[in-house]
Structure formats: structure tokens, C-alpha cells
Tab-separated table of C-alpha atoms in Angstrom:
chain	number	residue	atom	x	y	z
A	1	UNK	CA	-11.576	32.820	-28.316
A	2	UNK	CA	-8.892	32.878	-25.752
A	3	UNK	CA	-5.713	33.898	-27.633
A	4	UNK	CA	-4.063	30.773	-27.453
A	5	UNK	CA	-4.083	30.728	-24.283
A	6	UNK	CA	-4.637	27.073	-22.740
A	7	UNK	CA	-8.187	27.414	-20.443
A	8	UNK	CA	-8.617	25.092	-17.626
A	9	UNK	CA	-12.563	23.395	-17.694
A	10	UNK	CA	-14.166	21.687	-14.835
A	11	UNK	CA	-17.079	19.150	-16.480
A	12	UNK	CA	-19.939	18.167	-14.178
A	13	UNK	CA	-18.799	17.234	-10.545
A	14	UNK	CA	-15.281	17.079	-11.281
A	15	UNK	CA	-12.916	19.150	-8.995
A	16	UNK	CA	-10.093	21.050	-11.322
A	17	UNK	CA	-6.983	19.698	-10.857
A	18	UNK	CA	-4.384	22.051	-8.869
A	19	UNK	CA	-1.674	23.663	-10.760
A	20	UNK	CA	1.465	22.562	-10.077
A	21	UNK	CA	4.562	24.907	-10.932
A	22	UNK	CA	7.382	22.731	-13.560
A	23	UNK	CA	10.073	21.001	-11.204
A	24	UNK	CA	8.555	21.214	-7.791
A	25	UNK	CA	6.524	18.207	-6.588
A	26	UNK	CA	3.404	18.847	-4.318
A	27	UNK	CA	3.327	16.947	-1.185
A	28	UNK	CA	-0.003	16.034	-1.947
A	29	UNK	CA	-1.327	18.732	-0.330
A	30	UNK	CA	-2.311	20.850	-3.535
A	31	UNK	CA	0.516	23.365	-2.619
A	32	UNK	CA	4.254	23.510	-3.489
A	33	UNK	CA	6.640	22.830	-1.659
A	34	UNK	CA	8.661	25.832	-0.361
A	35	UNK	CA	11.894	26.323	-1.615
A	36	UNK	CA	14.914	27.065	0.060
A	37	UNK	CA	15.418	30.481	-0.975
A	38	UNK	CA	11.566	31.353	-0.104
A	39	UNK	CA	12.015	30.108	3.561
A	40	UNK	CA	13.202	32.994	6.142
A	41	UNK	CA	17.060	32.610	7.513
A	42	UNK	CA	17.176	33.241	11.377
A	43	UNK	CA	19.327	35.971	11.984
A	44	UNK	CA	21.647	33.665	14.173
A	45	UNK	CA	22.168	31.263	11.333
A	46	UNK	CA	25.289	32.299	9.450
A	47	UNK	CA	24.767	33.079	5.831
A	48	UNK	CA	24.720	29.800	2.778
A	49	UNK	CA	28.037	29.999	1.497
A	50	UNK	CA	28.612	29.880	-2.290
A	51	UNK	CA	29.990	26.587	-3.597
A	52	UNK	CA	33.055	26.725	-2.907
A	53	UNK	CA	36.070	27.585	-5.655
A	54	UNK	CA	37.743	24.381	-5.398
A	55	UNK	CA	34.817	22.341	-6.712
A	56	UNK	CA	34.554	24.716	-9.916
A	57	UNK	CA	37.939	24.193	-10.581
A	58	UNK	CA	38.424	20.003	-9.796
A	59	UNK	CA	35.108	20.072	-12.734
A	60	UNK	CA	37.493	22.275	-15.056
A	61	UNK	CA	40.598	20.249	-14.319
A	62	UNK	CA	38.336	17.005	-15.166
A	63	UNK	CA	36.891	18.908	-18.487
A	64	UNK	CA	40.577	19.535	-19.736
A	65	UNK	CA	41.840	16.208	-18.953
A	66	UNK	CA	38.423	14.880	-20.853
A	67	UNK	CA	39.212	17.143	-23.572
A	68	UNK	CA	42.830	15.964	-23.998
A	69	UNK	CA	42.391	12.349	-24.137
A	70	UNK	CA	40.117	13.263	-26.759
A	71	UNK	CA	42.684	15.415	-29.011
A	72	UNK	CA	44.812	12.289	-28.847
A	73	UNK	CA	42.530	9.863	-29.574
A	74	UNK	CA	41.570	11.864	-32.231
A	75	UNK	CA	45.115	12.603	-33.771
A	76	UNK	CA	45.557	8.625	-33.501
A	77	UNK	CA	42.442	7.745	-35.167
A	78	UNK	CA	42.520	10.616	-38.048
A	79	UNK	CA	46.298	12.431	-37.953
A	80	UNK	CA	46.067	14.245	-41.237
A	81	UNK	CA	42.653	16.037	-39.983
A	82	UNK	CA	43.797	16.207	-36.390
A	83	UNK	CA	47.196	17.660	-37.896
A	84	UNK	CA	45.226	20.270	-40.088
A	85	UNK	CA	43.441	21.360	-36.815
A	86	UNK	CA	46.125	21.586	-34.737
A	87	UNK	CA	47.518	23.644	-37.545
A	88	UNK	CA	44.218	25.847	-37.537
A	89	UNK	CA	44.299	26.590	-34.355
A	90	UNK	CA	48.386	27.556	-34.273
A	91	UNK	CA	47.206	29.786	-37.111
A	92	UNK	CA	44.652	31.507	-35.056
A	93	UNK	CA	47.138	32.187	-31.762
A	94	UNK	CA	49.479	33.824	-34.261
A	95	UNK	CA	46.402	35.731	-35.813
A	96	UNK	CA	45.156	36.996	-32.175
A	97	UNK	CA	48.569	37.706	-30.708
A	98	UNK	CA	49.817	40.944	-30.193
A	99	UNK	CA	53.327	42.568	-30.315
């Protein structure tokens, strides 16, 4: 028994295939590749910068406009349900506001 646990078997002159770890392709080699984070910065080279702000926010600003157009198509295609949602959510502002 092995406890579920999936066993690799070599049969009669076959070599066992490597194990490869999910989302990093070998370079043929048998070995991953190294990733970025596992390879050593030179103290000289200045530190990786986060992605910067601007891109987070052009993706929201692209989201909202996405999100829009699709609150109007919506309203035009079905008003009486897009008019009971956009009562729903009036009704839940009012709920969550405080005086």
C-alpha cells in the first residue's frame, strides 16, 4: 500500500523519467530552470522595482469603463430588471450609510 500516494516504477532497462516541477520547462537538461527570484542580485544592481502604480490603476480604469458599458447595455436590453437593480443597489447605499 502506499497511501494514495502516486509511486514512480522503472520496468526493465528503462531510465525513470525526471520530475519536472508544474509551470517550469526543463531545458532538456533534466533540471529546472532557475527562476528569477532563486538567482543571487549583485549588490551593485539596484533593487526590482514593484510594478509600478500607474499600470494597476490604467487595468482598474479599463475594468470600470468595461463594467459600465455593460450596465447600459444591460438597462437597454432588459430596463425593468436593470431598473430593479439599480434600485437594489440605491437601497443598499442608504442601508450602509451612516449619519
Amino acid at each position: 500500500m502506499t497511501n494514495g500516494m502516486a509511486e514512480a516504477t522503472v520496468r526493465d532497462g528503462e531510465e525513470p523519467e525526471p520530475r519536472r516541477r508544474r509551470g517550469i520547462p526543463d531545458s532538456g537538461t533534466g533540471l529546472p530552470r532557475p527562476r528569477a527570484e532563486d538567482t543571487p542580485v549583485p549588490p551593485s544592481a539596484p533593487a526590482p522595482v514593484p510594478p509600478p502604480d500607474l499600470e494597476r490603476r490604467r487595468r482598474r480604469a479599463e475594468f470600470l469603463r468595461d463594467l459600465k458599458e455593460a450596465r447600459e447595455l444591460r438597462e437597454r436590453v432588459q430596463p425593468r430588471r436593470a431598473r430593479v437593480a439599480r434600485m437594489r443597489r440605491q437601497q443598499l447605499r442608504m442601508r450602509s450609510f451612516r449619519w
